[in-house]
Amino acid sequence: MEIQKYNSTAIIIHWLMAIMIIAMIVLGLYMTGLEKGSDERTWFFTLHKSIGLTLALLAITRLIWKLCSTSPALPEYVAPRQRKMATATHHLLYLMMFIQPVSGYISSSFSGYKTKFWGIPLPHWGSKQPELNELFTEIHEISAFCLIALLVLHIAGVIYHLRKKESELFKRMWFS
Ligand code: HEM
Ligand code: HEM
């Protein structure tokens, strides 16, 4: 059967972002457990912010690419309900790719610390405002758990099709 694949730019960005986002979830959960005020905590927070802001730039690139190219049509045997589920999950994943770094950046801006992007200090527009810092930290935390739930759903969908021997669906988003 002829497989309609995503183009190579979409595939590269998908897997690069998938690895980075999964690493960021692990990193975020790990670093928040470190001792407050320790050098280790500061180092990991700084790294988390730089990778997170890089992900925001990748998400913008990805969205522009997505809007400028046509996604391959799904094979006909995919049931309408599954199509709707996959589309809804993909749209929500796109939304999370933005909510996650933006909420992190805004919460950091109200923390009283300067946010650096790979060592470059960004304009410090937000003063230390504990209430706003707490609000956006909470949004960041809730959206992280929504992102994890969506990811579980997304991967469960992939496994479901692989188990039904419909591996061409996975190959649409794979190299070669
Ligand atoms: C944080 C990690 C991930 C995010 C944010 C993500 C997001 C997305 C999005 C938005 C799409 C739709 C592509 C588009 O139309 O632009 C997609 C497709 C796809 N993803 Fe992921 N993904 C992630 C991880 C994974 C993982 C770990 C797997 C493999 C187990 C995977 C397998 C696939 C496959 C096979 C498709 C193509 C589905 C199709 O045939 O239409 N993704 N992903
Ligand atoms: C896609 C990108 C990102 C992902 C997946 C991610 C994920 C996470 C996770 C899972 C946590 C731990 C749960 C929590 O306490 O919220 C966390 C914490 C945190 N993230 Fe992110 N993050 C991202 C981007 C960013 C960005 C861009 C910044 C700032 C510039 C940032 C700043 C923070 C801070 C300051 C915390 C600690 C919050 C606290 O004190 O509890 N994150 N992140």
XYZ file of C-alpha atoms and ligand atoms in Angstrom:
262
model
C 0.000 0.000 0.000
C 1.261 3.500 -0.876
C 1.917 5.465 2.347
C 1.384 9.206 2.430
C 4.127 10.517 4.702
C 4.802 13.763 6.536
C 7.615 15.744 4.887
C 11.131 15.415 6.321
C 11.093 18.854 8.019
C 7.906 17.922 9.906
C 9.413 14.560 10.887
C 12.689 16.091 12.142
C 10.896 18.793 14.168
C 8.403 16.244 15.567
C 11.082 13.916 16.950
C 13.432 16.680 18.084
C 10.598 18.309 20.042
C 9.310 14.957 21.354
C 12.727 14.137 22.869
C 13.162 17.655 24.258
C 9.644 17.861 25.756
C 9.921 14.446 27.442
C 13.368 15.426 28.818
C 11.905 18.749 30.051
C 9.073 17.013 31.911
C 11.588 14.757 33.687
C 13.898 17.720 34.337
C 11.049 19.915 35.661
C 9.819 17.241 38.070
C 13.387 16.511 39.232
C 14.591 20.082 39.749
C 11.566 21.193 41.816
C 12.518 18.534 44.382
C 16.028 19.964 44.872
C 16.959 21.968 47.944
C 15.878 25.635 47.686
C 18.828 28.021 47.334
C 21.291 25.258 46.311
C 23.663 25.794 43.356
C 22.400 22.568 41.812
C 18.790 23.827 41.835
C 19.823 27.166 40.251
C 21.847 25.331 37.563
C 18.972 23.031 36.624
C 16.400 25.880 36.669
C 18.627 27.932 34.322
C 19.017 24.944 31.982
C 15.251 24.232 32.094
C 14.431 27.826 31.144
C 16.894 27.873 28.213
C 15.670 24.562 26.782
C 12.050 25.660 27.363
C 12.518 28.915 25.472
C 14.261 27.001 22.652
C 11.170 24.772 22.530
C 8.971 27.865 22.205
C 10.984 28.934 19.130
C 10.714 25.418 17.691
C 6.936 25.434 18.314
C 6.589 28.705 16.358
C 8.681 27.259 13.486
C 6.599 24.083 13.574
C 3.278 25.912 13.528
C 4.368 28.098 10.588
C 5.556 24.989 8.734
C 2.288 23.213 9.518
C 0.190 26.147 8.252
C 2.270 26.420 5.058
C 2.234 22.721 4.123
C -0.464 20.084 3.706
C -0.609 17.189 6.177
C -0.888 13.769 4.482
C -4.388 12.294 4.456
C -4.987 9.318 6.757
C -5.633 5.932 5.093
C -9.319 5.267 4.391
C -9.601 2.381 6.863
C -9.131 4.741 9.842
C -12.605 5.068 11.382
C -14.197 8.567 11.625
C -14.183 8.411 15.439
C -10.450 7.628 15.491
C -9.756 10.446 13.033
C -11.590 12.889 15.291
C -9.720 11.639 18.367
C -6.338 11.917 16.617
C -7.089 15.419 15.287
C -8.333 16.641 18.685
C -5.251 15.215 20.450
C -2.915 16.812 17.878
C -4.622 20.216 18.223
C -4.412 20.063 22.021
C -0.746 19.032 21.815
C -0.107 22.107 19.638
C -1.872 24.278 22.223
C 0.267 22.809 25.031
C 3.456 23.438 23.030
C 2.665 27.135 23.569
C 0.917 27.261 26.967
C 3.761 25.322 28.618
C 6.720 27.608 27.761
C 4.681 30.847 27.908
C 3.347 30.098 31.426
C 6.884 29.130 32.535
C 8.348 32.333 31.113
C 5.675 34.567 32.688
C 5.984 32.854 36.091
C 9.787 33.294 35.937
C 9.394 36.960 35.021
C 7.464 37.574 38.258
C 9.902 35.562 40.416
C 12.363 38.379 41.020
C 15.140 36.502 39.182
C 16.459 37.479 35.745
C 15.564 34.979 33.029
C 18.553 34.014 30.876
C 18.450 32.369 27.471
C 21.640 30.278 27.133
C 23.499 32.884 29.229
C 21.934 35.949 27.563
C 19.829 37.973 30.063
C 16.352 38.703 28.646
C 14.628 42.074 29.286
C 13.510 42.040 32.931
C 9.996 43.484 32.512
C 8.320 41.826 35.513
C 9.102 42.824 39.087
C 8.968 40.380 42.009
C 5.244 39.659 42.455
C 4.699 36.490 44.514
C 0.950 36.254 43.754
C 1.410 36.403 39.985
C 4.437 34.119 40.226
C 2.312 31.580 42.117
C -0.603 31.859 39.683
C 1.546 31.240 36.592
C 3.544 28.510 38.352
C 0.225 26.776 39.003
C -0.818 27.173 35.358
C 2.585 25.764 34.348
C 2.099 22.794 36.664
C -1.497 22.037 35.561
C -0.576 22.346 31.885
C 2.407 20.003 32.455
C 0.001 17.347 33.727
C -2.416 17.976 30.823
C 0.551 17.602 28.463
C 1.532 14.294 30.092
C -2.078 13.016 29.805
C -2.229 13.985 26.116
C 1.112 12.335 25.500
C -0.125 9.098 27.076
C -3.216 9.251 24.818
C -1.045 10.021 21.770
C 1.346 7.117 22.441
C -1.585 4.786 23.274
C -3.027 5.607 19.818
C 0.287 4.722 18.161
C 0.524 1.420 20.101
C -3.117 0.586 19.267
C -2.412 0.869 15.525
C 0.901 -1.004 15.803
C -0.898 -3.871 17.579
C -3.520 -3.955 14.831
C -0.604 -4.413 12.382
C -1.277 -0.939 10.956
C 2.389 0.047 11.164
C 2.121 2.281 8.081
C 0.498 4.856 10.391
C 3.709 5.024 12.420
C 5.840 5.103 9.256
C 4.033 8.319 8.217
C 6.007 10.064 10.963
C 9.242 8.047 10.660
C 12.505 8.639 8.776
C 13.456 6.873 5.472
C 6.041 15.458 23.605
C 6.047 14.634 22.642
C 5.161 14.652 21.412
C 4.403 15.650 20.879
C 4.226 17.070 21.406
C 3.795 15.124 19.671
C 2.944 15.816 18.833
C 2.432 15.370 17.645
C 1.577 16.107 16.758
C 1.053 17.515 17.008
C 1.336 15.328 15.683
C 0.488 15.700 14.459
C 1.445 16.111 13.397
C 0.915 17.229 12.606
O -0.141 17.050 11.974
O 1.574 18.257 12.592
C 2.006 14.074 15.878
C 1.986 13.018 15.012
C 2.545 11.794 15.284
N 3.242 11.434 16.423
Fe 3.705 12.601 17.973
N 4.185 13.818 19.518
C 5.017 13.482 20.569
C 5.605 12.274 20.816
C 5.419 11.155 20.067
C 5.921 9.843 20.401
C 6.744 9.494 21.649
C 5.528 9.007 19.390
C 5.769 7.537 19.226
C 5.493 6.643 20.110
C 4.804 9.807 18.411
C 4.297 9.351 17.236
C 3.606 10.089 16.305
C 3.130 9.579 15.028
C 3.298 8.159 14.505
C 2.463 10.641 14.393
C 1.776 10.612 13.026
C 0.318 10.333 13.226
C -0.369 10.264 11.878
O -0.212 9.263 11.218
O -1.011 11.255 11.523
N 4.738 11.099 18.868
N 2.665 14.127 17.087
C 7.753 22.869 26.665
C 8.433 23.473 27.605
C 8.381 23.167 29.070
C 8.015 22.016 29.734
C 7.555 20.685 29.132
C 8.136 22.282 31.152
C 7.829 21.375 32.150
C 7.936 21.626 33.507
C 7.585 20.709 34.553
C 7.025 19.287 34.334
C 7.813 21.309 35.741
C 7.581 20.705 37.135
C 6.144 20.868 37.544
C 5.876 22.256 38.009
O 6.225 22.589 39.139
O 5.340 23.067 37.230
C 8.321 22.639 35.466
C 8.672 23.566 36.418
C 9.165 24.825 36.129
N 9.350 25.369 34.878
Fe 8.965 24.475 33.133
N 8.567 23.579 31.337
C 8.731 24.154 30.087
C 9.150 25.434 29.807
C 9.554 26.372 30.761
C 10.028 27.700 30.472
C 10.193 28.313 29.079
C 10.319 28.304 31.676
C 10.841 29.676 31.960
C 11.450 30.471 31.118
C 10.002 27.323 32.710
C 10.150 27.555 34.056
C 9.841 26.655 35.041
C 9.996 26.953 36.464
C 10.519 28.246 37.077
C 9.556 25.808 37.147
C 9.503 25.588 38.660
C 8.158 25.981 39.175
C 8.099 25.758 40.667
O 8.831 26.447 41.374
O 7.337 24.868 41.094
N 9.541 26.166 32.113
N 8.381 22.791 34.099
